Coordinates of C-alpha atoms and ligand atoms in Angstrom, one line a residue:
X1 CA 64.4 295.6 -52.4
X2 CA 67.7 297.5 -52.4
X3 CA 69.2 297.0 -48.8
X4 CA 68.1 292.6 -49.6
X5 CA 70.3 292.6 -52.7
X6 CA 73.3 294.4 -50.5
X7 CA 72.9 291.8 -47.7
X8 CA 72.9 288.9 -50.2
X9 CA 75.8 290.9 -52.4
X10 CA 77.6 290.6 -48.7
X11 CA 76.9 287.4 -47.9
X12 CA 78.4 286.2 -51.7
X13 CA 81.1 288.2 -51.0
X14 CA 82.5 286.2 -48.7
X15 CA 82.4 283.6 -50.8
X16 CA 83.5 284.6 -53.6
X17 CA 84.5 288.4 -54.3
X18 CA 83.6 288.1 -57.6
X19 CA 79.9 286.1 -57.5
X20 CA 77.2 288.1 -57.8
X21 CA 73.6 287.2 -56.5
X22 CA 71.5 285.8 -59.7
X23 CA 68.6 287.6 -58.8
X24 CA 70.8 290.9 -59.5
X25 CA 73.1 289.0 -62.6
X26 CA 69.1 287.6 -64.1
X27 CA 66.8 291.2 -63.1
X28 CA 65.4 292.2 -66.1
X29 CA 66.9 295.4 -68.2
X30 CA 64.0 295.7 -70.5
X31 CA 60.2 296.0 -70.2
X32 CA 60.0 293.1 -71.7
X33 CA 61.9 291.0 -69.5
X34 CA 59.2 291.9 -66.9
X35 CA 57.6 288.4 -66.6
X36 CA 54.3 288.4 -64.9
X37 CA 53.8 292.6 -65.1
X38 CA 53.6 293.1 -68.8
X39 CA 50.2 295.1 -67.7
X40 CA 52.6 297.4 -66.1
X41 CA 55.2 297.7 -68.6
X42 CA 52.6 298.4 -71.4
X43 CA 50.9 301.2 -69.6
X44 CA 54.7 303.1 -69.2
X45 CA 55.9 302.5 -72.7
X46 CA 53.0 304.4 -74.0
X47 CA 53.1 306.8 -71.5
X48 CA 56.7 307.7 -73.1
X49 CA 55.2 307.0 -76.9
X50 CA 53.2 309.4 -76.1
X51 CA 54.7 312.1 -73.8
X52 CA 52.6 312.3 -71.1
X53 CA 54.8 310.5 -68.4
X54 CA 52.8 311.7 -65.0
X55 CA 55.5 313.2 -62.2
X56 CA 55.3 310.0 -59.7
X57 CA 54.3 307.0 -59.9
X58 CA 53.5 303.9 -57.0
X59 CA 54.6 300.7 -58.0
X60 CA 52.3 298.3 -55.4
X61 CA 52.8 294.5 -54.6
X62 CA 54.2 291.9 -52.6
X63 CA 58.1 291.3 -52.1
X64 CA 60.3 290.6 -54.8
X65 CA 57.5 290.8 -58.1
X66 CA 59.9 293.8 -59.5
X67 CA 58.6 296.4 -58.7
X68 CA 62.1 298.1 -58.1
X69 CA 63.1 296.7 -61.2
X70 CA 60.6 298.3 -63.2
X71 CA 61.4 301.2 -61.4
X72 CA 65.1 301.5 -62.4
X73 CA 64.1 300.1 -66.4
X74 CA 61.5 303.4 -66.6
X75 CA 64.6 305.6 -65.1
X76 CA 66.6 304.1 -67.6
X77 CA 63.8 304.4 -70.6
X78 CA 63.7 308.4 -69.5
X79 CA 67.3 308.9 -68.8
X80 CA 68.8 306.6 -72.2
X81 CA 71.4 308.5 -73.3
X82 CA 69.3 307.5 -76.5
X83 CA 66.3 308.2 -74.7
X84 CA 63.5 309.1 -73.9
X85 CA 62.5 305.3 -75.3
X86 CA 61.0 301.9 -75.0
X87 CA 64.2 300.2 -75.5
X88 CA 66.9 301.9 -73.3
X89 CA 69.8 300.7 -75.3
X90 CA 71.6 299.2 -71.4
X91 CA 75.3 300.6 -72.5
X92 CA 75.4 304.0 -72.6
X93 CA 77.3 304.9 -69.1
X94 CA 73.4 306.2 -68.1
X95 CA 72.3 303.1 -68.7
X96 CA 74.5 301.2 -67.1
X97 CA 75.2 303.0 -63.8
X98 CA 71.3 303.5 -63.6
X99 CA 71.4 299.1 -63.7
X100 CA 73.6 299.4 -61.2
X101 CA 72.3 301.3 -58.8
X102 CA 74.5 304.4 -58.9
X103 CA 74.1 306.7 -60.6
X104 CA 73.8 310.8 -59.6
X105 CA 70.2 311.8 -61.0
X106 CA 68.5 308.0 -60.6
X107 CA 68.1 308.1 -56.5
X108 CA 67.6 305.4 -54.7
X109 CA 65.9 306.1 -51.0
X110 CA 64.7 303.5 -48.9
X111 CA 62.5 304.2 -47.5
X112 CA 62.2 301.5 -44.3
X113 CA 66.0 303.1 -43.3
X114 CA 65.7 307.1 -44.1
X115 CA 61.9 307.5 -42.6
X116 CA 62.0 311.1 -41.0
X117 CA 61.5 314.1 -42.0
X118 CA 65.5 314.6 -42.4
X119 CA 65.5 312.7 -45.2
X120 CA 62.8 314.2 -46.6
X121 CA 64.2 317.7 -46.0
X122 CA 67.5 317.1 -47.7
X123 CA 65.1 315.2 -50.9
X124 CA 63.2 318.5 -51.0
X125 CA 66.4 320.7 -51.8
X126 CA 68.0 318.4 -53.5
X127 CA 65.2 318.4 -56.1
X128 CA 65.1 322.0 -56.9
X129 CA 69.0 321.1 -58.6
X130 CA 68.9 320.6 -61.8
X131 CA 69.2 316.7 -62.7
X132 CA 73.5 317.1 -63.4
X133 CA 73.7 315.0 -66.5
X134 CA 70.3 313.5 -67.7
X135 CA 67.0 314.7 -68.5
X136 CA 65.6 314.2 -64.9
X137 CA 66.3 313.5 -61.1
X138 CA 64.6 311.0 -60.7
X139 CA 63.5 309.8 -57.5
X140 CA 62.9 306.1 -56.4
X141 CA 62.1 305.3 -52.7
X142 CA 61.1 301.8 -52.0
X143 CA 59.2 300.6 -49.0
X144 CA 57.4 304.8 -49.2
X145 CA 54.8 303.0 -46.7
X146 CA 57.5 303.3 -43.8
X147 CA 57.6 306.9 -43.9
X148 CA 56.6 308.8 -41.1
X149 CA 53.8 311.0 -41.3
X150 CA 56.2 314.4 -41.0
X151 CA 57.8 313.1 -43.8
X152 CA 55.0 312.7 -45.7
X153 CA 53.7 316.2 -45.1
X154 CA 57.1 317.4 -46.2
X155 CA 57.0 315.3 -49.0
X156 CA 53.8 316.1 -49.9
X157 CA 54.5 319.6 -50.8
X158 CA 57.3 318.3 -53.1
X159 CA 54.3 316.4 -54.9
X160 CA 51.8 319.0 -55.0
X161 CA 54.4 321.7 -57.0
X162 CA 57.2 319.6 -58.4
X163 CA 60.0 321.1 -60.4
X164 CA 59.8 320.0 -64.3
X165 CA 62.9 317.5 -64.1
X166 CA 61.6 315.3 -61.3
X167 CA 60.2 312.4 -61.6
X168 CA 59.2 309.9 -58.2
X169 CA 59.0 306.3 -58.9
X170 CA 57.5 304.9 -55.0
X171 CA 57.5 301.4 -54.5
X172 CA 55.7 299.6 -51.7
X173 CA 54.0 296.1 -50.2
X174 CA 51.4 297.9 -48.0
X175 CA 49.8 300.1 -50.4
X176 CA 46.7 300.9 -47.4
X177 CA 49.3 303.1 -45.5
X178 CA 49.6 305.4 -47.2
X179 CA 48.3 309.2 -46.8
X180 CA 45.2 309.1 -49.0
X181 CA 46.8 312.8 -50.2
X182 CA 50.1 311.5 -51.7
X183 CA 48.3 308.2 -52.6
X184 CA 46.2 311.0 -55.2
X185 CA 49.0 312.5 -56.3
X186 CA 50.4 309.7 -57.8
X187 CA 49.4 307.1 -60.8
X188 CA 49.4 303.6 -59.4
X189 CA 50.3 300.0 -60.8
X190 CA 49.3 297.0 -58.5
X191 CA 52.2 294.1 -59.4
X192 CA 50.6 290.7 -59.4
X193 CA 52.7 288.1 -57.7
X194 CA 53.6 286.4 -60.4
X195 CA 52.1 282.2 -61.1
X196 CA 54.3 279.1 -60.6
X197 CA 54.4 277.7 -64.2
X198 CA 56.3 281.5 -65.1
X199 CA 58.4 281.1 -62.1
X200 CA 59.2 277.6 -62.9
X201 CA 60.1 278.9 -66.9
X202 CA 62.3 281.4 -65.3
X203 CA 64.1 279.7 -63.1
X204 CA 64.7 276.8 -65.8
X205 CA 66.3 279.1 -67.9
X206 CA 68.3 280.4 -65.3
X207 CA 69.6 276.5 -64.4
X208 CA 70.4 276.3 -67.7
X209 CA 72.3 279.5 -68.5
X210 CA 74.8 278.3 -65.4
X211 CA 75.3 275.1 -66.8
X212 CA 73.2 272.9 -64.7
X213 CA 70.5 271.1 -65.0
X214 CA 67.5 270.4 -62.5
X215 CA 64.2 268.2 -62.8
X216 CA 61.2 269.9 -63.1
X217 CA 59.9 268.8 -59.7
X218 CA 63.0 270.5 -58.0
X219 CA 62.3 273.6 -60.1
X220 CA 58.5 273.7 -58.9
X221 CA 58.9 272.9 -55.0
X222 CA 61.2 276.1 -55.1
X223 CA 58.7 278.0 -56.8
X224 CA 56.0 277.0 -54.6
X225 CA 58.1 277.8 -51.4
X226 CA 58.4 280.9 -53.1
X227 CA 55.2 281.6 -53.1
X228 CA 54.7 283.5 -56.2
X229 CA 57.6 286.1 -55.9
X230 CA 60.7 285.7 -58.2
X231 CA 62.9 287.5 -56.0
X232 CA 62.8 284.9 -53.1
X233 CA 62.7 282.1 -55.9
X234 CA 66.0 282.9 -57.0
X235 CA 67.7 283.7 -54.0
X236 CA 66.4 279.8 -53.4
X237 CA 67.7 278.5 -56.2
X238 CA 71.2 280.5 -56.0
X239 CA 71.1 278.1 -52.6
X240 CA 70.6 275.2 -54.1
X241 CA 72.7 275.1 -56.8
X242 CA 75.8 275.7 -54.3
X243 CA 74.5 272.8 -52.5
X244 CA 74.3 270.9 -56.1
X245 CA 76.2 269.3 -58.2
X246 CA 75.4 269.4 -61.4
X247 CA 71.8 268.3 -61.6
X248 CA 69.4 269.1 -58.7
X249 CA 66.5 266.6 -58.3
X250 CA 63.9 267.5 -55.9
X251 CA 65.3 265.3 -52.6
X252 CA 67.6 268.3 -53.2
X253 CA 65.5 271.0 -53.3
X254 CA 63.6 269.4 -50.0
X255 CA 66.7 268.1 -47.7
X256 CA 68.1 272.1 -48.4
X257 CA 64.7 273.5 -47.1
X258 CA 63.6 271.4 -44.7
X259 CA 60.4 270.8 -46.6
X260 CA 57.9 267.7 -46.9
X261 CA 58.1 265.9 -50.3
X262 CA 55.0 265.3 -51.5
X263 CA 54.7 262.1 -50.6
X264 CA 54.5 262.9 -47.0
X265 CA 52.5 265.7 -47.4
X266 CA 49.8 263.3 -48.5
X267 CA 50.9 260.3 -46.4
X268 CA 50.2 262.6 -43.1
X269 CA 46.6 263.6 -44.4
X270 CA 45.4 259.9 -44.8
X271 CA 46.3 258.9 -42.1
X272 CA 44.4 262.2 -40.4
X273 CA 41.6 261.2 -42.3
X274 CA 41.4 257.7 -41.5
X275 CA 41.9 258.6 -37.6
X276 CA 45.1 257.0 -37.5
X277 CA 47.0 258.4 -34.4
X278 CA 49.6 256.2 -33.7
X279 CA 50.6 256.3 -37.6
X280 CA 50.5 260.0 -37.5
X281 CA 53.0 260.6 -34.7
X282 CA 55.1 257.8 -35.7
X283 CA 55.7 260.2 -39.6
X284 CA 56.5 263.0 -37.2
X285 CA 59.5 261.5 -35.7
X286 CA 60.7 260.0 -38.9
X287 CA 60.0 263.7 -39.9
X288 CA 62.1 265.1 -37.2
X289 CA 64.7 262.6 -38.0
X290 CA 65.1 263.5 -41.5
X291 CA 65.7 267.3 -40.8
X292 CA 62.5 268.1 -41.4
X293 CA 61.4 271.4 -40.3
X294 CA 58.2 271.0 -38.6
X295 CA 57.3 275.0 -38.5
X296 CA 57.0 274.5 -42.8
X297 CA 55.7 271.3 -42.8
X298 CA 52.9 272.9 -41.6
X299 CA 52.6 274.8 -43.7
X300 CA 52.1 273.1 -45.8
X301 CA 50.0 270.8 -44.9
X302 CA 47.7 274.6 -44.4
X303 CA 48.4 274.5 -48.0
X304 CA 47.5 271.0 -49.2
X305 CA 43.9 271.7 -46.9
X306 CA 43.5 274.8 -48.4
X307 CA 43.9 272.7 -51.8
X308 CA 41.8 270.1 -50.7
X309 CA 38.9 272.8 -49.6
X310 CA 39.1 274.1 -52.8
X311 CA 38.6 271.0 -55.3
X312 CA 36.0 270.3 -52.9
X313 CA 34.6 273.7 -53.8
X314 CA 35.6 274.7 -57.3
X315 CA 37.6 271.1 -58.6
X316 CA 39.0 273.2 -61.5
X317 CA 40.5 275.4 -59.5
X318 CA 44.2 276.0 -59.1
X319 CA 46.2 274.1 -56.5
X320 CA 49.1 275.7 -54.8
X321 CA 50.4 273.0 -52.7
X322 CA 50.8 270.4 -55.4
X323 CA 51.8 269.7 -59.1
X324 CA 48.5 269.2 -60.9
X325 CA 49.2 265.5 -61.6
X326 CA 48.8 265.2 -57.4
X327 CA 45.3 266.5 -58.7
X328 CA 42.7 263.2 -58.9
X329 CA 44.4 262.0 -55.0
X330 CA 43.0 265.2 -53.8
X331 CA 39.7 265.1 -55.4
X332 CA 39.4 261.7 -53.4
X333 CA 40.8 262.8 -50.1
X334 CA 38.1 266.0 -50.7
X335 CA 35.5 263.6 -51.6
X336 CA 35.4 261.7 -48.2
X337 CA 35.1 264.3 -46.1
X338 CA 32.7 267.7 -45.5
X339 CA 34.1 271.5 -46.0
X340 CA 33.2 272.4 -42.7
X341 CA 35.7 269.7 -41.4
X342 CA 38.1 271.0 -43.8
X343 CA 38.1 274.1 -42.1
X344 CA 38.2 273.5 -38.6
X345 CA 41.2 271.1 -40.0
X346 CA 42.6 274.5 -41.3
X347 CA 42.0 276.7 -37.8
X348 CA 43.6 273.8 -36.8
X349 CA 46.2 273.9 -38.7
X350 CA 46.6 277.7 -38.8
X351 CA 46.4 278.3 -35.2
X352 CA 49.0 275.7 -34.7
X353 CA 51.5 277.4 -36.9
X354 CA 51.1 281.1 -35.0
X355 CA 51.8 279.3 -31.7
X356 CA 55.0 278.0 -33.2
X357 CA 56.4 280.6 -34.5
X358 CA 56.3 282.1 -30.7
X359 CA 57.5 278.9 -29.5
X360 CA 60.5 276.9 -28.6
X361 CA 58.0 273.8 -28.1
X362 CA 57.3 273.0 -32.2
X363 CA 57.3 269.2 -32.3
X364 CA 54.7 269.2 -28.9
X365 CA 52.3 271.7 -30.1
X366 CA 52.9 270.4 -34.0
X367 CA 51.7 266.5 -32.4
X368 CA 48.9 268.2 -30.3
X369 CA 47.5 269.2 -33.5
X370 CA 48.0 266.4 -35.4
X371 CA 46.0 264.0 -32.6
X372 CA 43.7 266.8 -32.6
X373 CA 43.0 266.6 -36.1
X374 CA 43.1 263.3 -36.4
X375 CA 40.5 263.0 -33.6
X376 CA 38.8 265.9 -35.3
X377 CA 35.8 263.4 -36.0
X378 CA 34.9 263.0 -32.1
X379 CA 34.6 266.9 -31.7
X380 CA 32.8 267.5 -34.9
X381 CA 30.5 264.1 -33.7
X382 CA 29.5 266.0 -30.5
X383 CA 27.4 268.8 -32.0
X384 CA 25.5 266.6 -33.8
X385 CA 24.8 264.3 -30.6
X386 CA 23.7 267.7 -28.7
X387 CA 20.8 267.5 -31.2
X388 CA 19.7 264.1 -32.2
X389 CA 20.9 262.0 -28.2
X390 CA 18.2 260.5 -27.3
X391 CA 18.2 261.6 -23.7
X392 CA 20.5 259.6 -21.4
X393 CA 18.3 259.4 -18.6
X394 CA 15.2 258.0 -18.8
X395 CA 14.6 256.2 -22.1
X396 CA 18.0 255.1 -23.5
X397 CA 20.3 254.0 -21.1
X398 CA 21.9 251.1 -22.8
X399 CA 23.2 254.3 -25.4
X400 CA 24.8 256.1 -22.3
X401 CA 28.1 254.3 -22.4
X402 CA 28.6 255.0 -26.5
X403 CA 27.4 258.4 -26.6
X404 CA 30.4 258.9 -23.8
X405 CA 32.6 257.4 -24.9
X406 CA 32.6 259.8 -27.8
X407 CA 34.1 262.7 -25.3
X408 CA 37.9 262.1 -24.3
X409 CA 38.0 263.7 -21.4
X410 CA 42.3 263.5 -22.4
X411 CA 42.0 266.4 -24.4
X412 CA 39.9 269.7 -22.7
X413 CA 41.7 271.6 -24.6
X414 CA 40.4 271.1 -27.8
X415 CA 36.9 271.7 -26.5
X416 CA 38.3 275.3 -26.2
X417 CA 38.5 275.7 -30.2
X418 CA 35.4 276.2 -31.6
X419 CA 35.9 272.8 -33.5
X420 CA 32.0 272.1 -32.3
X421 CA 30.2 272.7 -35.8
X422 CA 27.5 271.8 -37.9
X423 CA 27.3 267.9 -38.4
X424 CA 28.6 266.3 -42.5
X425 CA 26.1 266.8 -43.8
X426 CA 24.4 263.5 -45.1
X427 CA 25.6 263.5 -48.7
X428 CA 29.0 264.1 -46.8
X429 CA 29.3 261.2 -44.0
X430 CA 32.3 261.1 -41.4
X431 CA 35.7 259.4 -43.0
X432 CA 37.3 258.2 -40.0
X433 CA 35.7 255.3 -36.9
X434 CA 33.7 258.2 -34.8
X435 CA 30.7 256.4 -34.9
X436 CA 27.4 257.9 -37.0
X437 CA 25.5 259.6 -34.6
X438 CA 21.6 258.0 -33.9
X439 CA 19.4 259.4 -36.1
X440 CA 17.1 262.7 -35.0
X441 CA 13.8 261.3 -33.0
X442 CA 15.0 257.3 -32.7
X443 CA 13.8 257.0 -30.3
X444 CA 10.6 258.6 -28.4
X445 CA 11.0 261.1 -25.4
X446 CA 9.3 260.2 -22.5
X447 CA 5.6 261.8 -21.8
X448 CA 5.7 264.9 -20.0
X449 CA 3.6 266.0 -17.9
X450 CA 1.9 269.5 -19.8
X451 CA 1.4 272.2 -16.9
X452 CA -1.8 273.9 -17.7
X453 CA -1.8 277.3 -20.2
X454 CA -2.4 280.4 -17.9
X455 CA -5.3 282.4 -19.7
X456 CA -5.6 286.2 -19.6
X457 CA -7.7 288.7 -21.3
X458 CA -6.5 291.2 -24.0
X459 CA -7.1 294.7 -23.6
X460 CA -5.6 298.2 -24.2
X461 CA -5.0 298.3 -20.2
X462 CA -3.5 295.2 -19.4
X463 CA -1.3 294.9 -22.2
X464 CA 2.0 295.1 -20.1
X465 CA 0.9 292.2 -17.8
X466 CA -0.2 290.1 -20.4
X467 CA 3.4 290.3 -22.2
X468 CA 4.3 289.5 -18.7
X469 CA 2.3 286.1 -18.1
X470 CA 2.6 285.0 -22.5
X471 CA 6.3 285.5 -22.1
X472 CA 6.7 282.7 -19.5
X473 CA 4.6 280.6 -22.1
X474 CA 7.5 281.3 -24.6
X475 CA 10.7 279.0 -24.8
X476 CA 13.3 280.5 -27.2
X477 CA 15.0 282.6 -25.1
X478 CA 16.8 285.0 -27.9
X479 CA 13.3 285.5 -28.0
X480 CA 12.7 287.0 -24.7
X481 CA 15.4 288.8 -24.1
X482 CA 15.1 290.6 -27.6
X483 CA 11.7 291.6 -26.7
X484 CA 13.1 292.7 -23.1
X485 CA 15.2 295.3 -24.9
X486 CA 11.1 296.8 -25.9
X487 CA 10.6 300.1 -24.5
X488 CA 6.5 300.1 -25.1
X489 CA 3.9 297.8 -26.2
X490 CA 1.0 298.6 -27.7
X491 CA -2.2 297.4 -28.4
X492 CA -2.9 298.4 -32.3
X493 CA -6.5 296.1 -33.2
X494 CA -7.5 293.8 -30.8
X495 CA -5.4 291.3 -31.9
X496 CA -2.7 292.7 -32.9
X497 CA 0.4 293.7 -30.1
X498 CA 3.2 296.5 -31.5
X499 CA 6.5 296.1 -29.8
X500 CA 8.1 299.4 -29.6
X501 CA 11.9 299.2 -30.4
X502 CA 14.2 302.0 -29.2
X503 CA 16.4 303.3 -32.4
X504 CA 19.5 302.1 -31.1
X505 CA 17.7 298.1 -30.0
X506 CA 17.2 298.0 -33.9
X507 CA 18.9 294.2 -34.1
X508 CA 17.2 293.3 -31.1
X509 CA 14.4 294.6 -32.9
X510 CA 15.7 292.6 -36.1
X511 CA 15.8 289.5 -34.6
X512 CA 12.6 289.2 -33.7
X513 CA 11.6 289.6 -37.2
X514 CA 12.7 286.3 -37.9
X515 CA 9.7 284.7 -39.4
X516 CA 9.9 281.0 -37.4
X517 CA 10.7 283.8 -34.0
X518 CA 7.8 285.8 -34.6
X519 CA 5.3 282.8 -34.8
X520 CA 6.8 281.3 -32.0
X521 CA 6.3 284.5 -29.4
X522 CA 2.2 284.5 -31.3
X523 CA 2.1 281.2 -30.3
X524 CA 3.4 282.5 -27.0
X525 CA 0.2 285.2 -27.0
X526 CA -2.5 282.9 -28.6
X527 CA -2.1 280.3 -26.7
X528 CA -2.8 282.9 -23.1
X529 CA -5.4 285.2 -25.2
X530 CA -7.3 281.9 -25.8
X531 CA -7.5 283.2 -29.7
X532 CA -5.9 284.0 -32.7
X533 CA -2.7 287.1 -31.5
X534 CA -0.6 288.6 -34.5
X535 CA 2.4 289.9 -33.3
X536 CA 4.7 293.1 -34.8
X537 CA 7.4 294.8 -33.8
X538 CA 8.9 298.7 -35.1
X539 CA 11.3 300.5 -34.1
X540 CA 11.1 304.1 -33.4
X541 CA 13.3 307.2 -32.0
X542 CA 16.8 306.4 -30.0
X543 CA 15.7 306.2 -26.1
X544 CA 18.4 308.0 -23.9
X545 CA 16.3 306.9 -21.2
X546 CA 17.0 303.8 -21.9
X547 CA 13.0 302.5 -20.7
X548 CA 12.4 298.8 -21.0
X549 CA 9.3 296.6 -20.9
X550 CA 11.4 294.5 -19.1
X551 CA 11.4 294.7 -15.2
X552 CA 14.6 293.5 -13.1
X553 CA 14.6 289.6 -13.0
X554 CA 14.5 289.4 -16.8
X555 CA 18.3 287.3 -15.9
X556 CA 16.4 284.7 -13.2
X557 CA 13.6 284.5 -16.8
X558 CA 16.9 283.3 -19.0
X559 CA 18.2 281.4 -16.5
X560 CA 15.2 279.3 -15.6
X561 CA 14.6 278.9 -19.2
X562 CA 18.2 278.3 -19.9
X563 CA 18.4 275.3 -17.7
X564 CA 14.7 273.6 -19.0
X565 CA 16.2 273.9 -22.7
X566 CA 16.9 269.9 -23.8
X567 CA 20.0 271.3 -25.7
X568 CA 21.7 272.7 -22.6
X569 CA 20.1 269.8 -20.3
X570 CA 22.1 266.9 -22.8
X571 CA 25.1 268.6 -22.9
X572 CA 25.0 268.6 -19.3
X573 CA 25.0 265.1 -18.9
X574 CA 27.2 264.3 -21.9
X575 CA 30.0 266.9 -20.7
X576 CA 29.2 266.0 -16.5
X577 CA 28.4 269.9 -16.5
X578 CA 26.9 273.0 -14.3
X579 CA 25.3 275.5 -15.9
X580 CA 27.2 279.1 -14.6
X581 CA 25.8 281.9 -16.4
X582 CA 23.6 282.6 -19.0
X583 CA 24.1 284.8 -21.8
X584 CA 21.9 286.6 -24.4
X585 CA 23.3 285.4 -28.0
X586 CA 22.7 288.2 -30.3
X587 CA 24.2 289.7 -33.7
X588 CA 27.8 291.2 -33.2
X589 CA 26.1 295.2 -32.8
X590 CA 26.2 298.4 -31.6
X591 CA 23.9 297.3 -28.8
X592 CA 24.0 298.5 -25.4
X593 CA 24.5 296.5 -22.8
X594 CA 21.4 295.2 -21.6
X595 CA 21.8 295.2 -18.2
Ligands
ZN601 ZN1 70.8 304.0 -72.7

């Protein structure tokens, strides 16, 4: 944090030698002024009052939420000439120099630029000398997670046996990178992100004290952009006050920050939901001409879709993208779309945003994404179509062209995105022009010739052969694949087959335990046996030899099953595709490959 302040000062210094940035001038100087971190301030004050100050503290939290400010206030409170006190006087030499960051006994170290073993060795030597004029020698190490492993090890030795006059205040944005040995020797305080309303209040006070006025929406837009960081919000305000003359309007904010106004965000969302692709693209052109940064706009859209998702799940949830007065508009938009659809939209925008950061073709990427968003229903419907469309060859020739039209061959890239999602539920029909798919079972399947079921007696001796025949009757690919991982079959009772799975195939066993799947397996076995057969699956010890009941050729069997699967057949028809390979679907697990 110290380094950020310094660079801010350098920039400001170029304009006016006397100017100090707002974030520094309005830095909190007392525990009571640490907005949003009252829980931390309370505990630290208590520690001082009761004389139970630990020798090491860790402050964690996002950037700009007041960790370094709190550390300095704590250092002043410990060392103030009137102290130790919960209200440092702020005027004694020590308070003044600590607040300025140049006290001899309060040593601020930026972990990012002093991360090596040498710096920590230096620190360890210095720790042993008594403070020159204060009660304590206070080390404030910012971004402490940046230290190297060797540096942490050296630091640990000091933390194990610290001299009584030394206090360590560590600050970090990434506590998970700090070794547990260090963590366990610190009192840890987690700083919260600061609520929008409290940032707005603070910005208002600063604006007034600087002799400016500002529209409430303008300050809200700044606070929203700062995302819970008080320092970021003040840096933005600084930038804007330099631009404004007397009063600050919300349009000024969007112009300077390159962000899109609320109307623009909502207008694009409307165009997307209503499938008005041409209108949406025109909006991009307009926005680019008015200087809106497309990456920023994409981020705003992502936050907006997040809010739509949130209001459709929990209506009272706090909005991050819009002021509360827009809630009715948002609720209206959210009720028109399924949560699944909104999630897909967020996915597309987030992917686009990541790609924009690494590309010089921001605009093209953003336009591609907007077109995809506008046509999302086409892709969402594909999933429904595959499961509910009537076979196109023999029974319903008239529906074929209509179904074909829904797939846009001009957007093959979108197919690689995970956009084929479960269809919107009946309660939330798709909003855009996408036609409603024909209802399930609307047309009857053509009568199919049912091949005769082979029959076979089931005995303890022939249970393996029996399963080979019975598995031919099982149309469940997942079941066939999973059962091929069993290593032994047993006819435990005249009507009970037990599949034994080796320990490493627990997931396959679990797959077969699905009641519907188990029922299908039993049906296949019963059909061949000519009587009711039950099936059970059991898990044994790990099998180092990896023995299987399935013989080579199971892949051919899978392929044969897949080629006959109605879903696969329809997908081939709709996409004009070939069956290239068949892979078994199994949950992610530690299983070895089945080949
Ligand atoms: Zn003082």
